[in-house]
Amino acid sequence: MTSPTELQTGQPIGRSPGRLMWIRFKRDRTGVISACVVVFFFLIGLLAPLVSKLYGKDPYTVYADERPELFDSAGVPVQPNGGISGEFWFGLEPGNGYDVFTKLLYGIRTSLMISVAVTLATVLTGILLGVTAGYLGGRADYFISRVIDFLLAFPAQLFFIASMPVVVSLFVSPRDETPVYVRVVALIAVQWFLGWMSLGRILRGTTLALREREFIEAAKVSGAPPWRIIRREILPNVVTPILVQGTYMLPNFVTAEAGLSFLGVGIVEPTPDWGQMFSKASTELVMQNDITYMFFPGVSMIIFIVAFNLLGDSVRDAFDPKTAR
């Protein structure tokens, strides 16, 4: 039964902020549905090898060579709609004849793996430099802030495109074939380099406001070292901007990684990738003979990006109900 105090405040008594946030989030139907969609994408990415095994196919088999009767002389599936059938659920890719369903599963796996790694790296960097600048102030704040201002002046997309070949060439000679792991590391490094500044600036401002609060002053008077104050007092109070910004950053990194692969400076064949499928769909062979090929990667990316952005809005509203529309 609700107590008079609960009726006055509108919030249950004796529940932690995290519990209250979870209650508010569960009431947001859009947020819950978006979370389910996001979890579904991560699950099919993680379980791609298992699904591929149960399906009986993989994304590396060149069916144009193994079963040429399925293709015409131009390498286009002879069956309508890209060869969609009970055997090939999403059809066959024109040209090499890869199975589209398994290629999409592994492409989602590759893109999400890279984007999660970039998000974790940028969040950790933003926390480290942003909180340090806000709490220490003085020269540390001035130096870190000027670095942020300098990096924000870079045109991110052009920098990604121009720097990817340079970063790859640091590890592999241009005459040698580039291993997949080198391209993955390069994608993570390039996006991380220009990805952490917005979160760092937000955390700097939040920490500047927090360090003047009474509980921080009390911790200083008690003789607590700076690291303990940051760990015990500052970080728990900046969880909200970290989570909210993280939910906005990850879909941006997904599209950035897909864009680099689309332009040919990211993941290349035969490694499946979301952006690589868009690149294949834009070729003359596919556009003229199999317009349905773009449907599956296009719709799946739109659903994922929209769901993750809606999830970010719901997380923000759950943490701070005053911002709810």
CSV table of N, CA and C in Angstrom, one decimal, residues 168-169 171-184 186 266 268:
chain,number,residue,atom,x,y,z
A,168,VAL,N,47.3,1.2,-41.6
A,168,VAL,CA,47.5,-0.2,-42.0
A,168,VAL,C,49.0,-0.4,-42.5
A,169,SER,N,49.5,0.6,-43.2
A,169,SER,CA,50.8,0.5,-43.8
A,169,SER,C,51.9,0.5,-42.7
A,171,PHE,N,51.8,-1.4,-40.2
A,171,PHE,CA,51.9,-2.8,-39.7
A,171,PHE,C,52.3,-3.8,-40.9
A,172,VAL,N,51.9,-3.5,-42.1
A,172,VAL,CA,52.0,-4.4,-43.2
A,172,VAL,C,52.6,-3.6,-44.4
A,173,SER,N,53.5,-4.2,-45.1
A,173,SER,CA,54.0,-3.7,-46.3
A,173,SER,C,53.0,-3.6,-47.4
A,174,PRO,N,53.0,-2.5,-48.2
A,174,PRO,CA,51.9,-2.4,-49.2
A,174,PRO,C,52.0,-3.5,-50.2
A,175,ARG,N,53.1,-4.2,-50.3
A,175,ARG,CA,53.3,-5.4,-51.2
A,175,ARG,C,52.6,-6.7,-50.7
A,176,ASP,N,52.4,-6.7,-49.4
A,176,ASP,CA,51.8,-7.9,-48.8
A,176,ASP,C,50.3,-7.8,-48.5
A,177,GLU,N,49.7,-8.9,-48.4
A,177,GLU,CA,48.2,-8.9,-48.2
A,177,GLU,C,48.0,-8.6,-46.7
A,178,THR,N,47.1,-7.7,-46.4
A,178,THR,CA,46.8,-7.2,-45.1
A,178,THR,C,46.0,-8.2,-44.3
A,179,PRO,N,46.4,-8.7,-43.2
A,179,PRO,CA,45.6,-9.6,-42.4
A,179,PRO,C,44.4,-8.9,-41.8
A,180,VAL,N,43.4,-9.7,-41.5
A,180,VAL,CA,42.1,-9.2,-41.1
A,180,VAL,C,42.3,-8.4,-39.7
A,181,TYR,N,43.1,-9.0,-38.8
A,181,TYR,CA,43.2,-8.4,-37.5
A,181,TYR,C,43.9,-7.1,-37.6
A,182,VAL,N,44.7,-6.9,-38.6
A,182,VAL,CA,45.4,-5.5,-38.7
A,182,VAL,C,44.3,-4.5,-39.1
A,183,ARG,N,43.4,-4.9,-40.0
A,183,ARG,CA,42.4,-3.9,-40.4
A,183,ARG,C,41.4,-3.7,-39.2
A,184,VAL,N,41.2,-4.7,-38.5
A,184,VAL,CA,40.3,-4.5,-37.3
A,184,VAL,C,40.9,-3.5,-36.3
A,186,ALA,N,43.2,-1.3,-36.9
A,186,ALA,CA,43.3,0.0,-37.5
A,186,ALA,C,42.0,0.7,-37.4
A,266,GLY,N,38.0,-0.2,-45.1
A,266,GLY,CA,37.8,-1.0,-43.9
A,266,GLY,C,38.0,-2.5,-44.1
A,268,VAL,N,37.5,-5.9,-45.9
A,268,VAL,CA,37.4,-6.3,-47.3
A,268,VAL,C,37.1,-7.8,-47.4
